[in-house]
């Protein structure tokens, strides 16, 4: 690992600390090979939940569960998780025998839900724009600290594991007419925010020796307001998260291609 990355990692761990709690896994075996970490996008929120993971809302249709049908899986991703939550409650699932770790995290650090709420309800477009810009500032300047702590701790716990970091899709098709969602200008702002978030995640993954998987091309033409959406609209359970088709046809092929 480059010297600068090690210095950054040690600084992150000093700031955030490494706690010992681990969220209950959806399935596990001794000496797991594949460990899935992250937030709601990794847990599978937006697809039917497994019914046993409580507030974490893990789903058998999530991309980790779909990918792991042929191998042991420890799935500890949890709805609402931030980078700090991953560090405190999830990374201990990674062991020296782990050979693959996947993770999607960072959206909650930048205010995923509050920004969407603001852009859905604000009277003025500029109010939405300010919320998006604030989230983008967090993505550029604060999020890399949390990501470095997560990726670096994973690397320390499993020196030989492959770390695959999956990003986020753009949520919206920007067609002019779409009822019940932010207007076209606000949807464009939110999609730009997703691009900024993915850029920050890509940069952090590169610095810490992880592989970034960009899922935006797979979801192109399948956002909210498209003719064939793979992301739930605002009225659905798991609003603004991939549907089961989104995990199967968007995330899974991207992960398979990266892990091949």
Coordinates of N, CA and C in Angstrom, one line a residue:
X1 N 0.9 -1.2 0.0 CA 0.0 0.0 0.0 C 0.9 1.2 0.0
X2 N 0.6 2.3 -0.8 CA 1.4 3.5 -0.8 C 1.5 4.1 0.5
X3 N 2.7 4.7 0.8 CA 2.9 5.4 2.1 C 1.8 6.4 2.5
X4 N 1.5 7.2 1.5 CA 0.4 8.2 1.8 C -0.9 7.6 2.1
X5 N -1.2 6.5 1.5 CA -2.5 5.8 1.8 C -2.5 5.3 3.2
X6 N -1.3 4.7 3.7 CA -1.2 4.2 5.0 C -1.3 5.3 6.0
X7 N -0.7 6.5 5.8 CA -0.8 7.6 6.7 C -2.3 8.0 6.8
X8 N -3.0 8.1 5.7 CA -4.4 8.5 5.7 C -5.2 7.5 6.5
X9 N -4.9 6.2 6.3 CA -5.7 5.2 7.0 C -5.5 5.3 8.4
X10 N -4.3 5.4 8.9 CA -4.0 5.5 10.3 C -4.7 6.7 10.9
X11 N -4.7 7.8 10.2 CA -5.4 9.0 10.7 C -6.9 8.8 10.8
X12 N -7.5 8.1 9.8 CA -8.9 7.8 9.8 C -9.3 6.9 11.0
X13 N -8.4 5.9 11.3 CA -8.7 5.0 12.4 C -8.6 5.7 13.7
X14 N -7.7 6.7 13.8 CA -7.6 7.4 15.0 C -8.8 8.3 15.2
X15 N -9.3 8.9 14.2 CA -10.5 9.7 14.3 C -11.8 9.0 14.6
X16 N -12.0 7.8 13.9 CA -13.2 7.1 14.0 C -13.2 6.0 15.0
X17 N -12.1 5.4 15.3 CA -12.0 4.2 16.2 C -12.5 3.0 15.5
X18 N -12.1 1.8 16.0 CA -12.5 0.5 15.5 C -13.2 -0.2 16.6
X19 N -14.6 -0.3 16.5 CA -15.4 -1.0 17.5 C -15.6 -2.4 17.2
X20 N -16.2 -3.2 18.1 CA -16.2 -4.6 17.9 C -17.6 -5.2 17.6
X21 N -18.7 -4.4 17.5 CA -20.0 -5.0 17.3 C -20.1 -5.4 15.8
X22 N -20.8 -6.5 15.5 CA -21.0 -6.9 14.2 C -22.5 -7.2 14.0
X23 N -23.1 -6.7 12.9 CA -24.6 -6.9 12.7 C -24.8 -8.3 12.4
X24 N -26.0 -8.9 12.7 CA -26.2 -10.3 12.4 C -26.2 -10.6 11.0
X25 N -25.6 -11.6 10.6 CA -25.5 -12.0 9.2 C -26.7 -12.7 8.7
X26 N -27.0 -12.5 7.4 CA -28.1 -13.3 6.8 C -27.8 -14.7 6.6
X27 N -26.5 -15.0 6.3 CA -26.1 -16.4 6.2 C -24.6 -16.4 6.4
X28 N -24.0 -17.4 7.1 CA -22.6 -17.5 7.3 C -22.2 -18.9 7.5
X29 N -20.9 -19.1 7.2 CA -20.2 -20.4 7.5 C -18.9 -20.1 8.1
X30 N -18.3 -21.1 8.8 CA -17.0 -20.9 9.3 C -16.0 -20.6 8.2
X31 N -15.1 -19.7 8.4 CA -14.2 -19.3 7.4 C -14.8 -18.8 6.1
X32 N -15.6 -17.8 6.1 CA -16.4 -17.3 5.0 C -15.4 -16.9 3.9
X33 N -15.8 -17.1 2.6 CA -15.1 -16.7 1.5 C -15.5 -15.3 1.0
X34 N -16.8 -15.0 1.0 CA -17.3 -13.8 0.5 C -18.1 -13.1 1.6
X35 N -17.7 -11.8 1.8 CA -18.4 -11.0 2.8 C -18.9 -9.7 2.1
X36 N -20.2 -9.4 2.3 CA -20.8 -8.3 1.7 C -21.1 -7.2 2.8
X37 N -20.6 -6.0 2.6 CA -20.8 -4.9 3.5 C -21.5 -3.8 2.8
X38 N -22.0 -2.8 3.6 CA -22.5 -1.6 3.0 C -23.9 -1.2 3.5
X39 N -24.5 -0.4 2.7 CA -25.8 0.3 3.1 C -27.0 -0.4 2.4
X40 N -28.1 0.3 2.3 CA -29.3 -0.2 1.7 C -29.1 -0.8 0.3
X41 N -28.3 -0.1 -0.5 CA -28.1 -0.6 -1.8 C -27.4 -1.9 -1.9
X42 N -26.5 -2.2 -0.9 CA -25.9 -3.5 -0.8 C -26.8 -4.5 -0.1
X43 N -27.7 -4.0 0.8 CA -28.6 -4.9 1.5 C -29.7 -5.5 0.6
X44 N -30.1 -4.7 -0.3 CA -31.1 -5.1 -1.2 C -32.5 -4.4 -1.0
X45 N -32.4 -3.3 -0.3 CA -33.7 -2.5 -0.1 C -34.2 -2.1 -1.4
X46 N -35.5 -2.2 -1.6 CA -36.1 -2.0 -2.8 C -36.7 -3.3 -3.5
X47 N -36.1 -4.4 -3.0 CA -36.6 -5.8 -3.4 C -37.2 -6.4 -2.1
X48 N -38.0 -7.4 -2.3 CA -38.6 -8.0 -1.1 C -37.6 -8.5 -0.1
X49 N -37.8 -8.1 1.2 CA -36.8 -8.4 2.3 C -36.9 -9.9 2.6
X50 N -35.8 -10.4 3.4 CA -35.7 -11.8 3.8 C -36.6 -12.1 5.0
X51 N -37.1 -11.1 5.7 CA -38.0 -11.3 6.8 C -37.3 -11.6 8.1
X52 N -35.9 -11.8 8.1 CA -35.2 -12.2 9.3 C -34.1 -11.2 9.7
X53 N -33.9 -10.2 8.8 CA -32.8 -9.3 9.1 C -33.2 -8.0 9.8
X54 N -34.5 -7.9 10.2 CA -35.0 -6.8 10.9 C -34.9 -5.5 10.1
X55 N -34.4 -4.4 10.8 CA -34.3 -3.1 10.2 C -33.3 -3.0 9.1
X56 N -32.4 -4.0 9.1 CA -31.4 -4.0 8.0 C -32.0 -4.2 6.6
X57 N -33.1 -4.9 6.6 CA -33.9 -5.1 5.3 C -33.1 -5.8 4.2
X58 N -32.3 -6.8 4.6 CA -31.5 -7.5 3.6 C -32.5 -8.3 2.8
X59 N -32.2 -8.5 1.5 CA -33.1 -9.2 0.6 C -32.3 -10.4 -0.1
X60 N -33.0 -11.5 -0.3 CA -32.4 -12.5 -1.1 C -32.3 -12.1 -2.6
X61 N -32.8 -11.0 -3.0 CA -32.7 -10.4 -4.3 C -31.5 -9.4 -4.4
X62 N -30.8 -9.2 -3.3 CA -29.7 -8.2 -3.4 C -28.6 -8.8 -4.2
X63 N -27.7 -7.9 -4.7 CA -26.7 -8.4 -5.6 C -25.7 -9.3 -4.8
X64 N -25.4 -9.1 -3.5 CA -24.6 -10.1 -2.9 C -25.2 -11.5 -2.8
X65 N -26.5 -11.6 -2.5 CA -27.2 -12.8 -2.4 C -27.3 -13.5 -3.8
X66 N -27.5 -12.8 -4.8 CA -27.6 -13.3 -6.2 C -26.2 -13.9 -6.6
X67 N -25.2 -13.1 -6.3 CA -23.9 -13.5 -6.7 C -23.4 -14.7 -5.9
X68 N -23.8 -14.9 -4.7 CA -23.3 -15.9 -3.8 C -24.1 -17.2 -3.8
X69 N -24.9 -17.4 -4.8 CA -25.7 -18.6 -4.8 C -24.8 -19.8 -5.0
X70 N -23.6 -19.7 -5.4 CA -22.7 -20.8 -5.6 C -21.5 -20.8 -4.7
X71 N -21.6 -19.9 -3.6 CA -20.4 -19.8 -2.7 C -20.9 -19.3 -1.3
X72 N -20.2 -19.6 -0.2 CA -20.6 -19.1 1.1 C -20.6 -17.6 1.1
X73 N -21.5 -17.1 1.9 CA -21.7 -15.6 2.0 C -22.0 -15.3 3.4
X74 N -21.3 -14.2 3.9 CA -21.6 -13.5 5.1 C -22.1 -12.1 4.7
X75 N -23.4 -11.9 4.9 CA -24.0 -10.7 4.4 C -24.4 -9.8 5.5
X76 N -23.7 -8.7 5.8 CA -23.9 -7.9 6.9 C -24.3 -6.4 6.5
X77 N -24.5 -6.2 5.2 CA -25.0 -4.9 4.8 C -26.3 -4.5 5.5
X78 N -26.5 -3.2 5.7 CA -27.6 -2.8 6.5 C -28.2 -1.5 6.0
X79 N -29.5 -1.4 5.9 CA -30.2 -0.2 5.5 C -29.8 1.0 6.5
X80 N -29.5 2.1 5.9 CA -29.1 3.3 6.6 C -27.7 3.4 7.0
X81 N -26.8 2.4 6.7 CA -25.5 2.4 7.1 C -24.7 3.5 6.5
X82 N -23.8 4.2 7.3 CA -22.8 5.1 6.8 C -21.5 4.4 6.9
X83 N -20.4 5.2 6.4 CA -19.1 4.6 6.5 C -18.7 4.3 7.9
X84 N -19.1 5.2 8.8 CA -18.8 4.9 10.3 C -19.5 3.7 10.8
X85 N -20.7 3.4 10.3 CA -21.4 2.2 10.7 C -20.8 1.0 10.2
X86 N -20.3 1.0 9.0 CA -19.5 -0.1 8.4 C -18.3 -0.4 9.3
X87 N -17.6 0.6 9.7 CA -16.4 0.5 10.5 C -16.7 -0.1 11.9
X88 N -17.8 0.4 12.5 CA -18.1 0.0 13.8 C -18.9 -1.4 13.9
X89 N -19.7 -1.7 12.9 CA -20.6 -2.8 13.1 C -20.4 -3.9 12.0
X90 N -19.6 -3.7 11.0 CA -19.6 -4.7 9.9 C -18.3 -5.3 9.5
X91 N -17.2 -4.5 9.7 CA -15.9 -5.0 9.1 C -15.4 -6.2 9.9
X92 N -15.8 -6.4 11.1 CA -15.3 -7.6 11.8 C -15.8 -8.9 11.2
X93 N -16.8 -8.8 10.3 CA -17.2 -10.0 9.6 C -16.1 -10.5 8.6
X94 N -15.2 -9.6 8.3 CA -14.1 -9.9 7.3 C -13.0 -10.6 8.1
X95 N -12.5 -11.7 7.6 CA -11.4 -12.5 8.3 C -10.3 -12.7 7.4
X96 N -9.3 -13.4 7.9 CA -8.1 -13.7 7.1 C -8.4 -14.7 6.0
X97 N -9.5 -15.4 6.1 CA -9.9 -16.4 5.1 C -10.8 -15.8 4.0
X98 N -11.2 -14.6 4.2 CA -12.1 -14.0 3.2 C -11.3 -13.7 2.0
X99 N -11.9 -14.1 0.8 CA -11.2 -13.9 -0.4 C -11.9 -12.8 -1.3
X100 N -13.1 -12.5 -1.0 CA -13.8 -11.4 -1.7 C -14.6 -10.6 -0.8
X101 N -14.5 -9.3 -0.9 CA -15.4 -8.4 -0.1 C -16.0 -7.4 -1.1
X102 N -17.3 -7.3 -1.0 CA -18.0 -6.2 -1.8 C -18.6 -5.2 -0.9
X103 N -18.7 -4.0 -1.3 CA -19.2 -2.9 -0.5 C -19.8 -1.8 -1.3
X104 N -21.0 -1.3 -0.9 CA -21.5 -0.1 -1.5 C -21.9 0.8 -0.3
X105 N -21.3 1.9 -0.1 CA -21.5 2.8 1.0 C -21.1 4.2 0.6
X106 N -21.7 5.2 1.3 CA -21.3 6.6 1.1 C -22.5 7.5 0.8
X107 N -23.6 6.9 0.3 CA -24.8 7.7 0.0 C -25.4 8.4 1.3
X108 N -25.4 7.6 2.4 CA -26.0 8.2 3.6 C -25.1 9.2 4.2
X109 N -23.8 9.1 4.0 CA -22.9 10.1 4.5 C -23.2 11.5 3.9
X110 N -23.6 11.5 2.7 CA -23.8 12.7 1.9 C -25.3 13.2 2.0
X111 N -26.1 12.5 2.8 CA -27.5 13.0 3.0 C -28.5 12.5 1.9
X112 N -28.3 11.3 1.5 CA -29.2 10.7 0.4 C -30.7 11.0 0.7
X113 N -31.2 10.6 1.8 CA -32.7 10.8 2.0 C -33.0 12.3 2.3
X114 N -32.3 13.0 3.1 CA -32.7 14.4 3.2 C -32.7 15.2 2.0
X115 N -31.7 15.0 1.1 CA -31.5 15.7 -0.1 C -32.7 15.4 -1.0
X116 N -33.1 14.1 -1.1 CA -34.2 13.7 -2.0 C -35.5 14.3 -1.4
X117 N -35.6 14.4 -0.1 CA -36.8 15.0 0.5 C -36.9 16.5 0.1
X118 N -35.8 17.2 0.3 CA -35.8 18.6 0.0 C -36.1 18.8 -1.5
X119 N -35.5 18.1 -2.4 CA -35.7 18.3 -3.8 C -37.2 17.9 -4.2
X120 N -37.8 17.0 -3.4 CA -39.2 16.6 -3.7 C -40.2 17.6 -3.2
X121 N -39.9 18.4 -2.2 CA -40.9 19.2 -1.5 C -40.6 20.7 -1.6
X122 N -39.4 21.1 -1.9 CA -39.1 22.6 -1.8 C -39.8 23.4 -2.8
X123 N -40.2 24.6 -2.5 CA -41.0 25.4 -3.4 C -40.1 25.9 -4.5
X124 N -38.8 26.1 -4.2 CA -37.9 26.7 -5.2 C -36.8 25.7 -5.7
X125 N -36.5 25.8 -6.9 CA -35.4 24.9 -7.4 C -34.1 25.2 -6.8
X126 N -33.8 26.5 -6.4 CA -32.6 26.8 -5.8 C -32.4 26.2 -4.4
X127 N -33.5 25.9 -3.7 CA -33.4 25.2 -2.4 C -32.9 23.8 -2.7
X128 N -33.4 23.1 -3.7 CA -32.9 21.8 -4.1 C -31.4 21.9 -4.5
X129 N -31.1 22.9 -5.3 CA -29.7 23.0 -5.7 C -28.7 23.2 -4.5
X130 N -29.1 24.0 -3.5 CA -28.3 24.2 -2.4 C -28.1 22.8 -1.6
X131 N -29.2 22.1 -1.5 CA -29.1 20.8 -0.8 C -28.1 19.8 -1.6
X132 N -28.2 19.8 -2.9 CA -27.4 18.9 -3.7 C -25.9 19.4 -3.6
X133 N -25.7 20.7 -3.6 CA -24.3 21.2 -3.5 C -23.7 20.9 -2.2
X134 N -24.5 20.9 -1.1 CA -24.0 20.6 0.2 C -23.6 19.1 0.3
X135 N -24.4 18.2 -0.3 CA -24.1 16.8 -0.4 C -22.8 16.6 -1.2
X136 N -22.7 17.3 -2.3 CA -21.5 17.1 -3.1 C -20.2 17.6 -2.4
X137 N -20.4 18.6 -1.6 CA -19.2 19.1 -0.8 C -18.8 18.0 0.2
X138 N -19.7 17.4 0.8 CA -19.4 16.3 1.7 C -18.7 15.1 1.0
X139 N -19.2 14.8 -0.2 CA -18.7 13.7 -1.0 C -17.2 14.0 -1.4
X140 N -16.9 15.3 -1.7 CA -15.6 15.6 -2.2 C -14.6 15.7 -1.0
X141 N -15.0 16.3 0.1 CA -14.0 16.6 1.2 C -14.1 15.8 2.4
X142 N -15.3 15.3 2.8 CA -15.4 14.5 4.0 C -15.5 13.0 3.8
X143 N -16.3 12.6 2.8 CA -16.5 11.2 2.6 C -15.2 10.4 2.4
X144 N -14.2 10.9 1.7 CA -13.0 10.1 1.5 C -12.3 9.6 2.8
X145 N -12.5 10.4 3.9 CA -11.9 10.0 5.1 C -12.6 8.7 5.6
X146 N -14.0 8.7 5.6 CA -14.7 7.5 6.0 C -14.4 6.3 5.1
X147 N -14.4 6.5 3.8 CA -14.1 5.4 2.9 C -12.8 4.8 3.1
X148 N -11.8 5.7 3.3 CA -10.4 5.2 3.5 C -10.3 4.3 4.8
X149 N -11.1 4.7 5.8 CA -11.1 3.9 7.0 C -11.7 2.5 6.7
X150 N -12.8 2.5 6.0 CA -13.5 1.2 5.7 C -12.6 0.4 4.8
X151 N -12.1 0.9 3.7 CA -11.3 0.1 2.7 C -10.0 -0.3 3.4
X152 N -9.4 0.6 4.1 CA -8.1 0.2 4.7 C -8.2 -0.8 5.8
X153 N -9.3 -0.8 6.6 CA -9.5 -1.8 7.6 C -9.8 -3.1 7.0
X154 N -10.6 -3.1 5.9 CA -10.8 -4.4 5.2 C -9.5 -5.0 4.7
X155 N -8.7 -4.2 4.2 CA -7.4 -4.6 3.7 C -6.5 -5.2 4.8
X156 N -6.5 -4.5 5.9 CA -5.7 -5.0 7.1 C -6.2 -6.4 7.6
X157 N -7.6 -6.5 7.6 CA -8.1 -7.8 8.1 C -8.1 -8.9 7.1
X158 N -8.0 -8.6 5.8 CA -8.0 -9.7 4.8 C -7.0 -9.2 3.7
X159 N -5.7 -9.4 4.0 CA -4.7 -8.8 3.1 C -4.7 -9.4 1.7
X160 N -5.2 -10.6 1.5 CA -5.2 -11.2 0.2 C -6.6 -11.2 -0.5
X161 N -7.6 -10.5 0.2 CA -8.9 -10.5 -0.4 C -9.0 -9.5 -1.5
X162 N -9.9 -9.8 -2.5 CA -10.2 -8.9 -3.5 C -11.3 -7.9 -2.9
X163 N -11.2 -6.6 -3.0 CA -12.2 -5.7 -2.5 C -12.8 -5.0 -3.7
X164 N -14.1 -5.3 -3.9 CA -14.8 -4.7 -5.1 C -15.8 -3.7 -4.5
X165 N -15.7 -2.5 -5.0 CA -16.5 -1.4 -4.5 C -17.5 -1.0 -5.6
X166 N -18.8 -1.3 -5.3 CA -19.8 -1.0 -6.3 C -20.5 0.4 -6.0
X167 N -20.6 1.2 -7.1 CA -21.1 2.6 -6.9 C -22.7 2.6 -7.0
X168 N -23.2 3.7 -7.3 CA -24.6 4.0 -7.3 C -25.1 4.4 -8.7
X169 N -26.3 4.0 -9.1 CA -26.9 4.4 -10.4 C -27.4 5.9 -10.3
X170 N -27.5 6.5 -11.4 CA -28.3 7.7 -11.5 C -29.7 7.3 -11.3
X171 N -30.5 8.1 -10.5 CA -31.8 7.7 -10.1 C -32.8 7.9 -11.2
X172 N -32.6 9.0 -12.0 CA -33.7 9.5 -12.8 C -33.4 9.5 -14.3
X173 N -34.5 9.2 -15.1 CA -34.5 9.6 -16.5 C -34.9 11.1 -16.5
X174 N -34.3 11.8 -17.3 CA -34.6 13.3 -17.3 C -35.6 13.7 -18.4
X175 N -36.5 12.8 -18.7 CA -37.6 13.2 -19.6 C -38.4 14.4 -19.1
X176 N -38.9 15.3 -19.9 CA -39.5 16.5 -19.4 C -40.8 16.2 -18.5
X177 N -41.6 15.3 -18.9 CA -42.9 15.1 -18.2 C -42.8 13.8 -17.4
X178 N -42.9 13.9 -16.1 CA -43.0 12.8 -15.2 C -43.6 13.2 -13.9
X179 N -44.8 12.7 -13.7 CA -45.6 13.1 -12.5 C -45.1 12.5 -11.2
X180 N -45.2 13.2 -10.1 CA -45.0 12.7 -8.8 C -43.5 12.7 -8.4
X181 N -42.6 13.2 -9.1 CA -41.2 13.2 -8.8 C -40.7 14.7 -9.0
X182 N -39.4 14.9 -8.5 CA -38.9 16.3 -8.8 C -38.9 16.6 -10.2
X183 N -39.0 17.9 -10.5 CA -39.1 18.3 -11.9 C -37.8 18.0 -12.7
X184 N -37.8 18.3 -14.0 CA -36.7 17.9 -14.8 C -35.4 18.5 -14.3
X185 N -35.4 19.8 -14.0 CA -34.2 20.5 -13.5 C -33.7 19.9 -12.3
X186 N -34.5 19.6 -11.3 CA -34.1 19.0 -10.1 C -33.6 17.6 -10.3
X187 N -34.2 16.8 -11.2 CA -33.7 15.5 -11.5 C -32.3 15.5 -12.0
X188 N -32.1 16.5 -12.9 CA -30.7 16.7 -13.4 C -29.7 17.0 -12.3
X189 N -30.1 17.8 -11.4 CA -29.2 18.1 -10.3 C -28.9 16.9 -9.4
X190 N -29.9 16.1 -9.2 CA -29.8 14.9 -8.4 C -28.9 13.9 -9.1
X191 N -29.0 13.8 -10.4 CA -28.2 12.9 -11.2 C -26.7 13.4 -11.1
X192 N -26.5 14.7 -11.2 CA -25.2 15.2 -11.1 C -24.6 14.9 -9.7
X193 N -25.4 15.0 -8.7 CA -25.0 14.6 -7.3 C -24.5 13.2 -7.3
X194 N -25.2 12.3 -8.0 CA -24.8 10.9 -8.0 C -23.5 10.7 -8.7
X195 N -23.2 11.5 -9.8 CA -22.0 11.5 -10.5 C -20.8 11.9 -9.5
X196 N -21.1 13.0 -8.8 CA -20.1 13.5 -7.8 C -19.8 12.4 -6.8
X197 N -20.8 11.8 -6.3 CA -20.6 10.7 -5.3 C -19.8 9.6 -5.8
X198 N -20.1 9.1 -7.0 CA -19.4 8.0 -7.6 C -17.9 8.4 -7.9
X199 N -17.7 9.7 -8.3 CA -16.3 10.1 -8.5 C -15.5 10.0 -7.2
X200 N -16.1 10.4 -6.1 CA -15.4 10.3 -4.8 C -15.1 8.9 -4.4
X201 N -16.1 8.0 -4.6 CA -15.9 6.6 -4.3 C -14.8 6.0 -5.2
X202 N -14.9 6.3 -6.4 CA -13.8 5.8 -7.4 C -12.4 6.2 -6.9
X203 N -12.3 7.5 -6.6 CA -11.0 8.0 -6.2 C -10.5 7.3 -4.9
X204 N -11.4 7.1 -3.9 CA -11.0 6.5 -2.7 C -10.6 5.0 -2.9
X205 N -11.4 4.3 -3.7 CA -11.1 2.9 -4.0 C -9.7 2.8 -4.7
X206 N -9.4 3.7 -5.6 CA -8.1 3.6 -6.3 C -6.9 3.9 -5.3
X207 N -7.1 4.8 -4.4 CA -6.0 5.1 -3.4 C -5.8 3.9 -2.4
X208 N -6.8 3.2 -2.1 CA -6.7 2.1 -1.2 C -6.6 0.7 -1.8
X209 N -6.4 0.6 -3.1 CA -6.2 -0.7 -3.7 C -7.4 -1.5 -3.9
X210 N -8.6 -0.9 -4.0 CA -9.8 -1.6 -4.2 C -10.3 -1.4 -5.7
X211 N -11.2 -2.2 -6.2 CA -11.7 -2.1 -7.5 C -13.0 -1.4 -7.5
X212 N -13.2 -0.4 -8.3 CA -14.4 0.3 -8.4 C -15.2 -0.2 -9.6
X213 N -16.5 -0.5 -9.3 CA -17.4 -0.9 -10.4 C -18.5 0.1 -10.6
X214 N -18.5 0.7 -11.7 CA -19.5 1.7 -12.1 C -20.8 1.1 -12.6
X215 N -21.9 1.2 -11.9 CA -23.1 0.6 -12.4 C -24.0 1.5 -13.2
X216 N -23.6 2.8 -13.3 CA -24.4 3.7 -14.1 C -24.7 3.3 -15.5
X217 N -23.7 2.7 -16.2 CA -24.0 2.3 -17.6 C -25.1 1.2 -17.7
X218 N -25.0 0.3 -16.7 CA -26.0 -0.8 -16.7 C -27.4 -0.3 -16.4
X219 N -27.6 0.8 -15.7 CA -28.9 1.4 -15.4 C -29.3 2.4 -16.4
X220 N -28.5 2.8 -17.3 CA -28.8 3.8 -18.3 C -30.1 3.4 -19.0
X221 N -31.1 4.4 -19.0 CA -32.4 4.1 -19.6 C -33.4 3.4 -18.7
X222 N -33.0 3.1 -17.5 CA -33.8 2.4 -16.5 C -34.0 3.1 -15.2
X223 N -33.9 4.4 -15.2 CA -34.1 5.2 -14.0 C -35.6 5.5 -13.8
X224 N -35.9 6.1 -12.7 CA -37.3 6.5 -12.4 C -37.7 7.5 -13.6
X225 N -38.9 7.3 -14.1 CA -39.5 8.1 -15.2 C -39.1 7.5 -16.6
X226 N -38.4 6.4 -16.6 CA -38.1 5.7 -17.9 C -39.2 4.8 -18.2
X227 N -39.2 4.3 -19.4 CA -40.2 3.3 -19.9 C -40.1 2.0 -19.2
X228 N -38.9 1.6 -18.7 CA -38.6 0.4 -18.1 C -37.8 0.6 -16.8
X229 N -38.4 1.1 -15.8 CA -37.6 1.5 -14.6 C -37.1 0.3 -13.8
X230 N -35.8 0.3 -13.4 CA -35.3 -0.7 -12.5 C -35.0 -0.1 -11.1
X231 N -35.6 1.1 -10.9 CA -35.5 1.8 -9.6 C -36.9 2.2 -9.1
X232 N -37.2 1.9 -7.9 CA -38.5 2.2 -7.4 C -38.8 3.7 -7.3
X233 N -40.0 4.0 -7.7 CA -40.5 5.4 -7.6 C -40.8 5.8 -6.2
X234 N -41.2 7.1 -5.9 CA -41.3 7.6 -4.6 C -42.5 6.9 -3.8
X235 N -43.5 6.4 -4.5 CA -44.6 5.8 -3.8 C -44.4 4.3 -3.4
X236 N -43.4 3.7 -3.9 CA -43.2 2.3 -3.6 C -42.4 2.1 -2.4
X237 N -42.5 0.8 -1.8 CA -41.6 0.5 -0.7 C -40.2 0.4 -1.2
X238 N -39.3 0.9 -0.4 CA -37.9 1.0 -0.9 C -37.7 2.0 -2.0
X239 N -38.4 3.2 -1.8 CA -38.3 4.3 -2.8 C -36.9 4.7 -3.1
X240 N -36.7 4.9 -4.4 CA -35.4 5.3 -4.9 C -34.3 4.3 -4.6
X241 N -34.6 3.0 -4.6 CA -33.7 1.9 -4.5 C -34.0 1.0 -5.7
X242 N -33.0 0.2 -6.1 CA -33.3 -0.7 -7.2 C -34.4 -1.7 -6.9
X243 N -35.1 -2.1 -7.9 CA -36.1 -3.2 -7.8 C -35.3 -4.5 -7.9
X244 N -36.0 -5.6 -7.8 CA -35.4 -6.9 -7.9 C -34.7 -7.0 -9.3
X245 N -35.4 -6.5 -10.3 CA -34.8 -6.5 -11.7 C -33.6 -5.6 -11.7
X246 N -33.6 -4.5 -11.0 CA -32.4 -3.7 -11.0 C -31.2 -4.4 -10.4
X247 N -31.4 -5.2 -9.3 CA -30.3 -6.0 -8.8 C -29.9 -7.1 -9.7
X248 N -30.8 -7.7 -10.3 CA -30.5 -8.9 -11.2 C -29.9 -8.5 -12.5
X249 N -30.4 -7.4 -13.1 CA -30.0 -7.0 -14.5 C -29.0 -5.8 -14.5
X250 N -28.9 -5.1 -13.3 CA -28.0 -4.0 -13.3 C -26.8 -4.3 -12.4
X251 N -27.0 -4.5 -11.2 CA -25.9 -4.7 -10.3 C -25.2 -6.0 -10.5
X252 N -25.9 -7.1 -10.6 CA -25.3 -8.4 -10.7 C -24.4 -8.6 -11.9
X253 N -24.8 -8.2 -13.1 CA -23.9 -8.4 -14.2 C -22.6 -7.5 -14.1
X254 N -22.7 -6.4 -13.5 CA -21.6 -5.5 -13.3 C -20.6 -6.2 -12.3
X255 N -21.1 -6.8 -11.3 CA -20.3 -7.5 -10.3 C -19.7 -8.7 -10.9
X256 N -20.4 -9.5 -11.7 CA -19.9 -10.7 -12.3 C -18.8 -10.4 -13.2
X257 N -18.9 -9.3 -14.0 CA -17.9 -8.9 -14.9 C -16.6 -8.5 -14.2
X258 N -16.8 -7.8 -13.1 CA -15.6 -7.3 -12.3 C -14.9 -8.5 -11.6
X259 N -15.7 -9.4 -11.1 CA -15.1 -10.5 -10.4 C -14.6 -11.6 -11.2
X260 N -14.9 -11.6 -12.5 CA -14.5 -12.7 -13.4 C -12.9 -12.8 -13.4

